Amino acid sequence: MKQAEKDAIPNRAGDLQRLILQAQQHGVRDQAVLTAIGQVPRNLFVPKDLAKASFEDTPLPIGEGQTISQPAMVALMAEASCLSSDDNVLEIGAGSGYGAAILRTLAARVTTVERIETLASQARTTLKQCGFDDVDVAVGDGTLGWPENAPYDAIIVTAAGPSAPLPLIRQLKTDGHLVMPVGRKHYQQYLMRFTRQSSNDKTPRVHAEKLMAVRFVPLIGEHGF
Ligand code: SAH
């Protein structure tokens, strides 16, 4: 990091500590997730003029009409995915790359798919800059998943769709979780956790749990809006 950037953020450890506290206030208890929130410099994943605001617990604009998710929500989604350190994880909606960095801190392998090329390329650069060289940032319609690296222990979708896309369920391992906001465009959305219960590939049996009311940008694609 350049000196000027360091000066702009005089107390990064304290700032990251604040993000941890905010995640705890939202009910996050998983110690590994809280540690990850304390390790990833969120300020580097937002436009430079928003670096200071990056330690507030809010979503922020990252260009192309998209947002970096609220850090407590990133933490809640990671916790709901029940990750283990050797897991293979898929994220849909790379955006800034921040969520992928948190996931890579918790799991062995992370693929993240983004439909907007410029965001994907910026996310790739930031992830490299922060030492997350081995996160696969792919460009495409994430509602189709990313079959090349499947099957996944967990899939996290960071945009809200009308329902759980079947290709994502098919790319999950049995007992794996798909954590995803589901609902209408821009309102009445719920964070859902779908658990694949059978190995039948055509129509896998799924257990659905409603976790909480949320608000996300729309998931746009063949199995989205
Ligand atoms: N995880 C991101 C959050 C980004 S917001 C972060 O930490 O910054 C959600 C992202 O999902 C947006 O960048 C949007 O472009 C992307 N998106 C929406 N529909 C998509 C689709 N079908 N496939 C891949 N990305 C999609």
Short mmCIF file of C-alpha atoms and ligand atoms in Angstrom, two decimals:
data_model
loop_
_atom_site.label_atom_id
_atom_site.label_comp_id
_atom_site.label_asym_id
_atom_site.label_seq_id
_atom_site.Cartn_x
_atom_site.Cartn_y
_atom_site.Cartn_z
CA MET A 1 0.00 0.00 0.00
CA LYS A 2 1.26 3.51 -0.80
CA GLN A 3 2.05 5.86 2.12
CA ALA A 4 -0.73 8.27 1.13
CA GLU A 5 -3.27 5.46 1.38
CA LYS A 6 -1.92 4.42 4.78
CA ASP A 7 -2.19 8.01 6.02
CA ALA A 8 -5.80 8.19 4.90
CA ILE A 9 -6.58 5.25 7.19
CA PRO A 10 -4.73 5.91 10.44
CA ASN A 11 -6.17 3.07 12.50
CA ARG A 12 -6.92 0.13 10.27
CA ALA A 13 -6.75 -2.50 13.01
CA GLY A 14 -9.28 -0.47 15.04
CA ASP A 15 -11.46 -0.01 11.98
CA LEU A 16 -11.48 -3.73 11.23
CA GLN A 17 -12.24 -4.38 14.91
CA ARG A 18 -15.33 -2.18 14.46
CA LEU A 19 -16.50 -4.34 11.55
CA ILE A 20 -16.09 -7.43 13.77
CA LEU A 21 -18.18 -5.83 16.52
CA GLN A 22 -20.88 -4.87 14.02
CA ALA A 23 -21.00 -8.45 12.70
CA GLN A 24 -21.33 -9.70 16.28
CA GLN A 25 -24.17 -7.25 16.87
CA HIS A 26 -25.93 -8.84 13.89
CA GLY A 27 -25.61 -12.22 15.61
CA VAL A 28 -22.50 -13.67 13.95
CA ARG A 29 -20.80 -16.05 16.41
CA ASP A 30 -18.53 -18.19 14.17
CA GLN A 31 -15.01 -17.27 15.30
CA ALA A 32 -13.40 -18.14 11.94
CA VAL A 33 -15.81 -15.81 10.15
CA LEU A 34 -15.15 -12.97 12.61
CA THR A 35 -11.40 -13.48 12.22
CA ALA A 36 -11.78 -13.30 8.43
CA ILE A 37 -13.69 -10.01 8.72
CA GLY A 38 -10.79 -8.71 10.82
CA GLN A 39 -8.21 -9.74 8.22
CA VAL A 40 -9.52 -8.52 4.86
CA PRO A 41 -8.87 -4.78 4.25
CA ARG A 42 -12.34 -3.75 2.97
CA ASN A 43 -11.01 -0.25 2.18
CA LEU A 44 -9.04 -1.69 -0.77
CA PHE A 45 -12.20 -3.14 -2.36
CA VAL A 46 -14.06 0.19 -2.73
CA PRO A 47 -13.37 3.27 -4.89
CA LYS A 48 -10.57 5.37 -3.27
CA ASP A 49 -12.87 8.24 -2.21
CA LEU A 50 -14.96 5.76 -0.18
CA ALA A 51 -12.01 4.19 1.68
CA LYS A 52 -12.94 5.81 4.99
CA ALA A 53 -16.62 4.87 4.68
CA SER A 54 -15.56 1.28 3.99
CA PHE A 55 -15.42 0.56 7.73
CA GLU A 56 -19.06 1.48 8.22
CA ASP A 57 -21.44 -1.46 8.22
CA THR A 58 -23.22 -0.47 5.00
CA PRO A 59 -23.23 -1.43 1.33
CA LEU A 60 -21.32 1.06 -0.89
CA PRO A 61 -21.39 1.79 -4.64
CA ILE A 62 -18.61 0.10 -6.68
CA GLY A 63 -19.65 1.32 -10.15
CA GLU A 64 -21.86 -0.16 -12.89
CA GLY A 65 -24.88 0.39 -10.59
CA GLN A 66 -23.64 -2.37 -8.25
CA THR A 67 -22.68 -2.40 -4.57
CA ILE A 68 -20.22 -4.08 -2.24
CA SER A 69 -22.39 -5.90 0.30
CA GLN A 70 -22.75 -4.79 3.91
CA PRO A 71 -19.91 -6.52 5.83
CA ALA A 72 -22.23 -7.97 8.51
CA MET A 73 -24.29 -9.53 5.69
CA VAL A 74 -21.14 -11.02 4.12
CA ALA A 75 -20.34 -12.49 7.55
CA LEU A 76 -23.89 -13.81 8.08
CA MET A 77 -23.89 -15.48 4.66
CA ALA A 78 -20.47 -17.04 5.26
CA GLU A 79 -21.64 -18.31 8.66
CA ALA A 80 -24.85 -19.72 7.16
CA SER A 81 -22.77 -21.64 4.60
CA CYS A 82 -21.04 -23.64 7.41
CA LEU A 83 -17.66 -23.66 5.67
CA SER A 84 -14.70 -25.91 6.49
CA SER A 85 -11.11 -25.03 5.67
CA ASP A 86 -10.84 -27.68 2.94
CA ASP A 87 -14.08 -26.69 1.16
CA ASN A 88 -14.52 -25.89 -2.52
CA VAL A 89 -16.80 -22.82 -2.71
CA LEU A 90 -18.62 -20.99 -5.52
CA GLU A 91 -19.72 -17.36 -5.22
CA ILE A 92 -22.12 -15.80 -7.73
CA GLY A 93 -21.71 -12.02 -8.04
CA ALA A 94 -18.02 -11.19 -7.53
CA GLY A 95 -18.67 -7.43 -7.51
CA SER A 96 -15.67 -5.88 -5.76
CA GLY A 97 -14.13 -9.26 -4.83
CA TYR A 98 -14.52 -8.57 -1.08
CA GLY A 99 -16.90 -11.48 -0.44
CA ALA A 100 -14.59 -13.82 -2.36
CA ALA A 101 -11.65 -12.69 -0.19
CA ILE A 102 -13.63 -13.47 2.97
CA LEU A 103 -14.61 -16.87 1.56
CA ARG A 104 -11.01 -17.66 0.55
CA THR A 105 -9.90 -16.88 4.10
CA LEU A 106 -12.34 -19.58 5.27
CA ALA A 107 -12.11 -22.22 2.53
CA ALA A 108 -9.48 -23.91 0.35
CA ARG A 109 -10.80 -23.07 -3.09
CA VAL A 110 -12.99 -20.21 -4.30
CA THR A 111 -14.46 -19.55 -7.72
CA THR A 112 -16.45 -16.35 -8.14
CA VAL A 113 -18.55 -15.49 -11.20
CA GLU A 114 -19.42 -11.93 -12.28
CA ARG A 115 -21.55 -10.95 -15.28
CA ILE A 116 -20.03 -7.46 -15.66
CA GLU A 117 -16.58 -7.71 -17.25
CA THR A 118 -15.16 -4.42 -15.85
CA LEU A 119 -16.10 -5.39 -12.27
CA ALA A 120 -14.59 -8.85 -12.73
CA SER A 121 -11.32 -7.42 -13.97
CA GLN A 122 -11.16 -4.88 -11.12
CA ALA A 123 -11.99 -7.63 -8.59
CA ARG A 124 -9.18 -9.79 -10.03
CA THR A 125 -6.69 -6.93 -9.62
CA THR A 126 -7.75 -6.13 -6.04
CA LEU A 127 -7.75 -9.78 -4.99
CA LYS A 128 -4.18 -10.17 -6.35
CA GLN A 129 -3.10 -6.97 -4.60
CA CYS A 130 -4.37 -8.41 -1.31
CA GLY A 131 -2.62 -11.75 -1.82
CA PHE A 132 -5.65 -13.78 -2.91
CA ASP A 133 -3.95 -14.86 -6.14
CA ASP A 134 -5.65 -18.23 -6.41
CA VAL A 135 -9.28 -17.03 -6.39
CA ASP A 136 -10.78 -17.84 -9.81
CA VAL A 137 -12.70 -14.79 -11.08
CA ALA A 138 -14.83 -15.88 -14.03
CA VAL A 139 -17.04 -13.79 -16.32
CA GLY A 140 -20.46 -15.14 -17.22
CA ASP A 141 -24.03 -15.80 -16.18
CA GLY A 142 -23.66 -17.18 -12.68
CA THR A 143 -27.23 -18.52 -12.63
CA LEU A 144 -25.72 -21.34 -14.71
CA GLY A 145 -23.08 -21.93 -12.04
CA TRP A 146 -19.53 -22.79 -13.03
CA PRO A 147 -19.50 -26.49 -13.96
CA GLU A 148 -15.70 -26.63 -14.56
CA ASN A 149 -14.91 -26.48 -10.84
CA ALA A 150 -18.01 -28.34 -9.54
CA PRO A 151 -19.10 -30.02 -7.32
CA TYR A 152 -19.10 -27.42 -4.54
CA ASP A 153 -19.41 -27.79 -0.78
CA ALA A 154 -21.20 -24.43 -0.68
CA ILE A 155 -22.55 -21.82 -3.10
CA ILE A 156 -23.18 -18.21 -2.06
CA VAL A 157 -25.21 -15.90 -4.30
CA THR A 158 -24.79 -12.18 -3.60
CA ALA A 159 -27.72 -10.93 -5.70
CA ALA A 160 -31.44 -11.68 -5.26
CA GLY A 161 -33.21 -14.01 -7.66
CA PRO A 162 -36.81 -15.24 -8.05
CA SER A 163 -35.90 -18.81 -6.97
CA ALA A 164 -32.96 -21.16 -6.45
CA PRO A 165 -31.42 -21.81 -9.91
CA LEU A 166 -31.49 -25.56 -10.68
CA PRO A 167 -27.94 -25.54 -12.17
CA LEU A 168 -26.63 -24.31 -8.81
CA ILE A 169 -28.44 -27.08 -6.89
CA ARG A 170 -27.04 -29.61 -9.37
CA GLN A 171 -23.47 -28.35 -8.82
CA LEU A 172 -23.76 -28.73 -5.02
CA LYS A 173 -22.48 -31.79 -3.19
CA THR A 174 -25.07 -33.76 -1.19
CA ASP A 175 -25.53 -31.98 2.17
CA GLY A 176 -24.00 -28.81 0.66
CA HIS A 177 -25.63 -25.42 1.24
CA LEU A 178 -26.77 -22.80 -1.27
CA VAL A 179 -27.14 -19.47 0.54
CA MET A 180 -29.03 -16.93 -1.52
CA PRO A 181 -31.48 -14.01 -1.28
CA VAL A 182 -34.79 -14.89 -2.94
CA GLY A 183 -37.76 -12.65 -3.61
CA ARG A 184 -38.92 -9.82 -5.81
CA LYS A 185 -36.76 -7.29 -7.63
CA HIS A 186 -35.60 -4.67 -5.08
CA TYR A 187 -38.02 -5.67 -2.26
CA GLN A 188 -39.60 -8.47 -0.19
CA GLN A 189 -36.50 -10.65 -0.29
CA TYR A 190 -35.43 -13.31 2.19
CA LEU A 191 -32.04 -14.83 2.73
CA MET A 192 -32.59 -18.55 2.12
CA ARG A 193 -30.46 -21.59 2.81
CA PHE A 194 -31.10 -24.55 0.52
CA THR A 195 -29.49 -27.86 1.48
CA ARG A 196 -29.16 -30.55 -1.16
CA GLN A 197 -30.55 -33.76 0.30
CA SER A 198 -30.13 -36.32 -2.48
CA SER A 199 -27.60 -37.25 -5.09
CA ASN A 200 -30.25 -37.56 -7.85
CA ASP A 201 -28.80 -35.23 -10.48
CA LYS A 202 -31.95 -34.45 -12.46
CA THR A 203 -34.17 -33.22 -9.64
CA PRO A 204 -32.19 -33.23 -6.40
CA ARG A 205 -34.29 -33.07 -3.22
CA VAL A 206 -33.74 -29.79 -1.38
CA HIS A 207 -34.48 -28.60 2.14
CA ALA A 208 -35.24 -24.84 2.28
CA GLU A 209 -34.85 -22.56 5.33
CA LYS A 210 -35.83 -18.89 5.52
CA LEU A 211 -33.12 -17.04 7.48
CA MET A 212 -34.03 -13.32 7.46
CA ALA A 213 -35.45 -10.41 5.46
CA VAL A 214 -32.78 -8.77 3.25
CA ARG A 215 -32.32 -6.40 0.32
CA PHE A 216 -29.94 -7.13 -2.58
CA VAL A 217 -29.38 -6.01 -6.17
CA PRO A 218 -31.11 -8.27 -8.73
CA LEU A 219 -29.60 -11.50 -10.05
CA ILE A 220 -29.78 -11.10 -13.81
CA GLY A 221 -29.59 -14.14 -16.05
CA GLU A 222 -31.22 -17.23 -17.50
CA HIS A 223 -32.36 -18.49 -14.07
CA GLY A 224 -32.61 -15.02 -12.54
CA PHE A 225 -34.58 -11.89 -13.46
N1 SAH B 1 -19.94 -10.15 -3.49
C1 SAH B 1 -19.89 -8.78 -3.96
C2 SAH B 1 -21.28 -8.18 -3.99
C3 SAH B 1 -21.60 -7.59 -5.31
S1 SAH B 1 -23.29 -7.12 -5.60
C4 SAH B 1 -18.91 -7.96 -3.15
O1 SAH B 1 -18.45 -8.44 -2.11
O2 SAH B 1 -18.58 -6.86 -3.57
C5 SAH B 1 -23.85 -8.43 -6.64
C6 SAH B 1 -23.11 -8.66 -7.93
O3 SAH B 1 -23.81 -9.68 -8.62
C7 SAH B 1 -23.04 -7.47 -8.88
O4 SAH B 1 -21.71 -7.17 -9.14
C8 SAH B 1 -23.78 -7.97 -10.13
O5 SAH B 1 -23.20 -7.50 -11.34
C9 SAH B 1 -23.61 -9.47 -10.01
N2 SAH B 1 -24.56 -10.29 -10.75
C10 SAH B 1 -25.90 -10.10 -10.93
N3 SAH B 1 -26.40 -11.12 -11.66
C11 SAH B 1 -25.38 -11.96 -11.95
C12 SAH B 1 -25.25 -13.19 -12.66
N4 SAH B 1 -26.28 -13.79 -13.25
N5 SAH B 1 -24.03 -13.77 -12.73
C13 SAH B 1 -22.95 -13.20 -12.16
N6 SAH B 1 -23.00 -12.04 -11.48
C14 SAH B 1 -24.19 -11.44 -11.35
#
